[in-house]
Amino acid sequence: MAFVGSGSATPDQSLSNDQLSLRVDTNDSWIRSRTGICSRRIIGSDESITDLAGRACLKALKMANWDPESVDLILLATSTPDDLFGSAPQVQAKLGASNAVAFDLTAACSGFLFALVTAAQFLQNGSFKRALVVGADQLSRWVNWDDRRSCVLFGDGAGAIALEVSSSKNDGLIGFHLKSDGQRGGCLNLPKIQDNLPLVDGITYQQGGFSTIQMNGQEVYKFAVREVPSILENLLESNKISPESLDWLLLHQANQRILDAVADRFAIPYEKVLSNLSNYGNTSAATIPLMLDEAVQDGRIKPGHLIATSGFGAGLSWGAALMRWQGPA
Ligand code: UT7
């Protein structure tokens, strides 16, 4: 299986730290020093997350030189679909990928990694030949814009990669580990609103609706700096790969301090740690493919490069994968 294309899309509207401080009691210097974020993109009135996911997929299709009808699978990792029944079929329709089965997968900020590994299984077991995996989230819809402890972190975006079976005996997905811990789910969640209403004859029902993002930042921070190095270390050891042989460390873009802490733990130089947090903040399932596409486009990631990636977030969920980028034929 080979990684042969990438694409990304972000909304036009940019919200700087200074602008955000007009809404909530915060300031540019606090946000920069505690998170590394300078601005984030926000979907405005004329766009949707399905649009962004579609644009990212189109670019990945173009890089891979694929006919949309040759795609077998579209997996959309999102926690913020336009339609709770799933938005992936709408992405399929936008692309004209009429032969692809398309469905959503929800695992918050780990969603892209979980979807990537899921799609790879279909290719590795021979069920499908070509897949698009897209991570797209619009957390701006679900942030409490008056909660300075969380709203400064998040933004909207989408990124996609194209995977296909290959004749090479060296699989592009070298290894992976995935984990969940529902016991700690309360650290970061977006729970339903409990609204019981009478239906008829004493029968009640729960009206649909969700609250806003609830986050214990310090607990999530501690979770990330403990679990990400640990899962990466296990993955590297089980695949007999040394940290020095990595070309890139591509972590979920949550906080620059988390990226630096993980790099320090493995003595990986900061030049090998991909980061675009300053421009986009945390775009949840989109961060990894958005960053990957940026580095492919500007030539930092080259064919044959070895990348260690790790996603982590709500659930709690986390995972790591080792991948070798191939690029288009
Ligand atoms: O995909 C995963 C998503 N979630 C995360 O990645 C969250 C991980 N956690 C973090 O990134 C950090 O915990 C935060 C950036 C959220 C917070 O940084 P911190 O260094 O843990 O700050 P803190 O919560 O300990 O707060 C320190 C101080 C407090 O003031 P006092 O009590 O010391 O006077 C806060 O009230 O900073 C204050 N504070 C702020 N001040 C200005 C908290 N948020 C802000 C803010 N602007 N936005």
Short mmCIF file of C-alpha atoms in Angstrom, two decimals, residues 21-264:
data_model
loop_
_atom_site.label_atom_id
_atom_site.label_comp_id
_atom_site.label_asym_id
_atom_site.label_seq_id
_atom_site.Cartn_x
_atom_site.Cartn_y
_atom_site.Cartn_z
CA SER A 21 -9.12 39.34 22.51
CA LEU A 22 -11.88 41.74 21.45
CA ARG A 23 -14.38 38.99 22.28
CA VAL A 24 -12.90 37.26 25.32
CA ASP A 25 -10.48 38.21 28.12
CA THR A 26 -7.20 37.00 26.58
CA ASN A 27 -4.20 38.45 24.78
CA ASP A 28 -1.78 37.64 21.98
CA SER A 29 1.21 37.19 24.23
CA TRP A 30 -0.53 34.62 26.51
CA ILE A 31 -1.84 32.59 23.58
CA ARG A 32 1.48 32.61 21.69
CA SER A 33 3.59 31.69 24.68
CA ARG A 34 1.26 28.99 26.05
CA THR A 35 0.21 27.40 22.76
CA GLY A 36 2.25 28.70 19.79
CA ILE A 37 -0.96 29.75 18.04
CA CYS A 38 -1.15 33.16 16.32
CA SER A 39 -4.31 32.82 14.25
CA ARG A 40 -6.89 30.28 13.15
CA ARG A 41 -9.30 29.92 10.22
CA ILE A 42 -13.07 30.01 10.71
CA ILE A 43 -15.73 28.81 8.28
CA GLY A 44 -17.99 31.72 7.37
CA SER A 45 -21.56 31.83 6.16
CA ASP A 46 -20.99 30.58 2.62
CA GLU A 47 -19.02 27.37 3.28
CA SER A 48 -19.41 24.04 5.06
CA ILE A 49 -17.12 21.30 6.34
CA THR A 50 -18.35 19.10 3.48
CA ASP A 51 -17.14 21.78 1.03
CA LEU A 52 -13.70 21.88 2.64
CA ALA A 53 -13.44 18.08 2.74
CA GLY A 54 -14.44 17.94 -0.94
CA ARG A 55 -11.82 20.55 -1.92
CA ALA A 56 -9.10 18.71 -0.01
CA CYS A 57 -10.06 15.41 -1.68
CA LEU A 58 -10.09 16.99 -5.15
CA LYS A 59 -6.52 18.19 -4.66
CA ALA A 60 -5.43 14.75 -3.42
CA LEU A 61 -7.11 13.15 -6.45
CA LYS A 62 -5.31 15.57 -8.74
CA MET A 63 -1.90 14.90 -7.19
CA ALA A 64 -2.48 11.15 -7.42
CA ASN A 65 -3.66 11.49 -11.04
CA TRP A 66 -6.77 9.48 -10.33
CA ASP A 67 -10.09 9.43 -12.13
CA PRO A 68 -12.74 10.01 -9.39
CA GLU A 69 -14.60 6.93 -10.58
CA SER A 70 -11.58 4.77 -9.78
CA VAL A 71 -11.88 5.47 -6.02
CA ASP A 72 -13.27 2.53 -3.98
CA LEU A 73 -13.48 4.09 -0.52
CA ILE A 74 -13.87 7.55 0.99
CA LEU A 75 -13.42 7.69 4.73
CA LEU A 76 -14.25 11.01 6.36
CA ALA A 77 -12.87 11.48 9.85
CA THR A 78 -14.93 14.18 11.52
CA SER A 79 -16.66 14.97 14.78
CA THR A 80 -18.48 17.90 13.24
CA PRO A 81 -20.41 16.61 10.22
CA ASP A 82 -22.96 18.77 8.46
CA ASP A 83 -25.32 15.81 8.79
CA LEU A 84 -25.37 13.55 11.85
CA PHE A 85 -26.24 10.65 9.57
CA GLY A 86 -22.87 11.18 7.89
CA SER A 87 -21.32 13.69 5.50
CA ALA A 88 -19.00 11.39 3.56
CA PRO A 89 -21.66 10.54 0.92
CA GLN A 90 -21.97 14.27 0.17
CA VAL A 91 -18.18 14.41 -0.34
CA GLN A 92 -18.49 11.42 -2.67
CA ALA A 93 -21.20 13.23 -4.65
CA LYS A 94 -19.10 16.42 -4.93
CA LEU A 95 -16.17 14.43 -6.31
CA GLY A 96 -18.25 12.35 -8.72
CA ALA A 97 -16.66 9.28 -7.13
CA SER A 98 -19.72 7.23 -7.92
CA ASN A 99 -18.08 3.83 -7.36
CA ALA A 100 -16.80 4.63 -3.88
CA VAL A 101 -18.42 3.60 -0.64
CA ALA A 102 -18.26 6.60 1.68
CA PHE A 103 -18.77 6.82 5.40
CA ASP A 104 -17.81 8.88 8.44
CA LEU A 105 -15.58 7.84 11.31
CA THR A 106 -15.56 9.71 14.61
CA ALA A 107 -12.56 9.71 16.92
CA ALA A 108 -12.09 13.46 17.53
CA CYS A 109 -8.47 14.58 17.11
CA SER A 110 -7.32 10.97 16.62
CA GLY A 111 -9.90 10.55 13.85
CA PHE A 112 -7.59 10.95 10.88
CA LEU A 113 -5.08 8.44 12.23
CA PHE A 114 -7.81 5.93 13.09
CA ALA A 115 -9.36 6.39 9.62
CA LEU A 116 -6.00 6.01 7.91
CA VAL A 117 -5.35 2.72 9.66
CA THR A 118 -8.93 1.56 8.93
CA ALA A 119 -8.65 2.38 5.21
CA ALA A 120 -5.26 0.65 5.04
CA GLN A 121 -6.86 -2.59 6.27
CA PHE A 122 -9.20 -2.66 3.25
CA LEU A 123 -6.25 -2.16 0.90
CA GLN A 124 -3.99 -4.64 2.64
CA ASN A 125 -6.66 -7.38 2.71
CA GLY A 126 -7.40 -6.90 -0.99
CA SER A 127 -11.00 -5.59 -0.66
CA PHE A 128 -10.25 -2.21 -2.26
CA LYS A 129 -7.56 -0.72 -4.47
CA ARG A 130 -7.91 3.02 -3.95
CA ALA A 131 -9.00 5.07 -0.95
CA LEU A 132 -9.27 8.70 0.04
CA VAL A 133 -8.93 9.42 3.74
CA VAL A 134 -10.00 12.90 4.75
CA GLY A 135 -9.86 14.59 8.13
CA ALA A 136 -12.12 17.62 8.40
CA ASP A 137 -13.50 19.52 11.36
CA GLN A 138 -15.38 22.69 12.10
CA LEU A 139 -14.87 23.06 15.83
CA SER A 140 -15.79 26.75 15.59
CA ARG A 141 -19.43 25.55 15.61
CA TRP A 142 -19.03 23.87 18.98
CA VAL A 143 -16.58 26.06 20.86
CA ASN A 144 -17.86 28.26 23.66
CA TRP A 145 -16.45 31.55 22.34
CA ASP A 146 -16.72 33.03 25.84
CA ASP A 147 -14.52 30.32 27.43
CA ARG A 148 -10.96 31.62 27.11
CA ARG A 149 -9.53 28.35 28.45
CA SER A 150 -10.58 26.50 25.30
CA CYS A 151 -11.70 28.84 22.52
CA VAL A 152 -8.20 30.15 21.77
CA LEU A 153 -7.05 26.70 20.68
CA PHE A 154 -9.35 25.68 17.87
CA GLY A 155 -9.88 26.38 14.17
CA ASP A 156 -11.44 24.83 11.05
CA GLY A 157 -9.81 22.94 8.19
CA ALA A 158 -9.57 19.79 6.09
CA GLY A 159 -6.83 17.57 4.73
CA ALA A 160 -6.88 14.41 2.64
CA ILE A 161 -4.54 11.72 1.44
CA ALA A 162 -4.83 9.19 -1.37
CA LEU A 163 -3.79 5.59 -0.70
CA GLU A 164 -3.54 2.74 -3.18
CA VAL A 165 -2.42 -0.86 -3.30
CA SER A 166 1.07 -1.20 -4.65
CA SER A 167 3.15 -4.05 -5.97
CA SER A 168 6.06 -3.07 -3.72
CA LYS A 169 6.65 -5.46 -0.85
CA ASN A 170 7.44 -2.46 1.37
CA ASP A 171 4.10 -1.26 2.71
CA GLY A 172 3.74 2.52 3.13
CA LEU A 173 2.07 1.95 6.50
CA ILE A 174 4.92 0.30 8.38
CA GLY A 175 3.15 -0.10 11.69
CA PHE A 176 0.61 1.41 14.05
CA HIS A 177 -0.69 1.32 17.60
CA LEU A 178 -4.15 2.66 18.58
CA LYS A 179 -5.56 3.20 22.07
CA SER A 180 -8.74 4.37 23.82
CA ASP A 181 -9.57 5.12 27.44
CA GLY A 182 -13.21 5.98 28.02
CA GLN A 183 -12.56 6.22 31.78
CA ARG A 184 -10.83 9.54 31.15
CA GLY A 185 -13.38 10.75 28.57
CA GLY A 186 -14.64 13.53 30.84
CA CYS A 187 -11.38 15.51 30.34
CA LEU A 188 -12.48 16.54 26.87
CA ASN A 189 -15.91 16.02 25.43
CA LEU A 190 -18.85 17.53 23.60
CA PRO A 191 -21.79 15.94 25.42
CA LYS A 192 -25.42 15.85 24.46
CA ILE A 193 -27.81 18.23 26.16
CA GLN A 194 -30.09 16.32 28.49
CA ASP A 195 -33.50 17.66 27.57
CA ASN A 196 -36.34 15.31 28.49
CA LEU A 197 -39.68 16.26 26.97
CA PRO A 198 -43.10 14.66 27.31
CA LEU A 199 -44.26 12.72 24.26
CA VAL A 200 -47.61 11.16 25.13
CA ASP A 201 -49.13 9.01 27.93
CA GLY A 202 -46.23 9.67 30.35
CA ILE A 203 -43.65 8.59 27.77
CA THR A 204 -40.73 10.99 27.50
CA TYR A 205 -38.09 11.48 24.84
CA GLN A 206 -34.75 13.26 24.70
CA GLN A 207 -34.72 16.19 22.30
CA GLY A 208 -31.53 16.25 20.21
CA GLY A 209 -28.81 18.80 20.82
CA PHE A 210 -25.25 19.15 22.01
CA SER A 211 -23.53 21.34 24.52
CA THR A 212 -20.21 23.13 23.76
CA ILE A 213 -16.68 21.72 24.03
CA GLN A 214 -15.89 20.88 27.66
CA MET A 215 -12.16 20.66 28.37
CA ASN A 216 -9.87 20.27 31.35
CA GLY A 217 -6.80 21.70 29.60
CA GLN A 218 -4.25 20.71 32.20
CA GLU A 219 -5.44 17.08 32.32
CA VAL A 220 -5.42 16.84 28.52
CA TYR A 221 -1.93 18.35 28.45
CA LYS A 222 -0.64 15.82 30.98
CA PHE A 223 -2.31 12.99 29.08
CA ALA A 224 -0.65 14.07 25.81
CA VAL A 225 2.88 14.49 27.16
CA ARG A 226 2.67 11.13 28.93
CA GLU A 227 0.90 8.93 26.37
CA VAL A 228 2.26 10.23 23.06
CA PRO A 229 5.95 9.56 23.83
CA SER A 230 5.01 6.21 25.34
CA ILE A 231 3.02 4.97 22.33
CA LEU A 232 5.65 6.29 19.92
CA GLU A 233 8.43 4.59 21.83
CA ASN A 234 6.59 1.26 21.74
CA LEU A 235 5.90 1.65 18.03
CA LEU A 236 9.50 2.49 17.18
CA GLU A 237 10.80 -0.39 19.29
CA SER A 238 8.39 -2.96 17.86
CA ASN A 239 9.39 -1.95 14.33
CA LYS A 240 13.10 -1.70 15.20
CA ILE A 241 13.31 1.89 14.03
CA SER A 242 15.49 4.42 15.85
CA PRO A 243 14.30 8.01 16.40
CA GLU A 244 17.39 9.22 14.48
CA SER A 245 16.25 7.44 11.33
CA LEU A 246 12.98 9.41 11.19
CA ASP A 247 12.79 12.14 8.58
CA TRP A 248 9.80 13.82 10.22
CA LEU A 249 7.76 13.85 13.41
CA LEU A 250 4.20 14.73 12.46
CA LEU A 251 2.09 15.12 15.59
CA HIS A 252 -1.48 16.24 16.03
CA GLN A 253 -1.18 20.03 16.18
CA ALA A 254 -2.61 20.81 19.62
CA ASN A 255 -0.01 22.92 21.40
CA GLN A 256 3.58 23.79 20.44
CA ARG A 257 4.68 22.92 23.98
CA ILE A 258 3.36 19.38 23.49
CA LEU A 259 5.22 19.06 20.17
CA ASP A 260 8.45 20.30 21.78
CA ALA A 261 8.07 18.00 24.80
CA VAL A 262 7.65 14.93 22.58
CA ALA A 263 10.62 15.94 20.40
CA ASP A 264 12.78 16.48 23.52
#
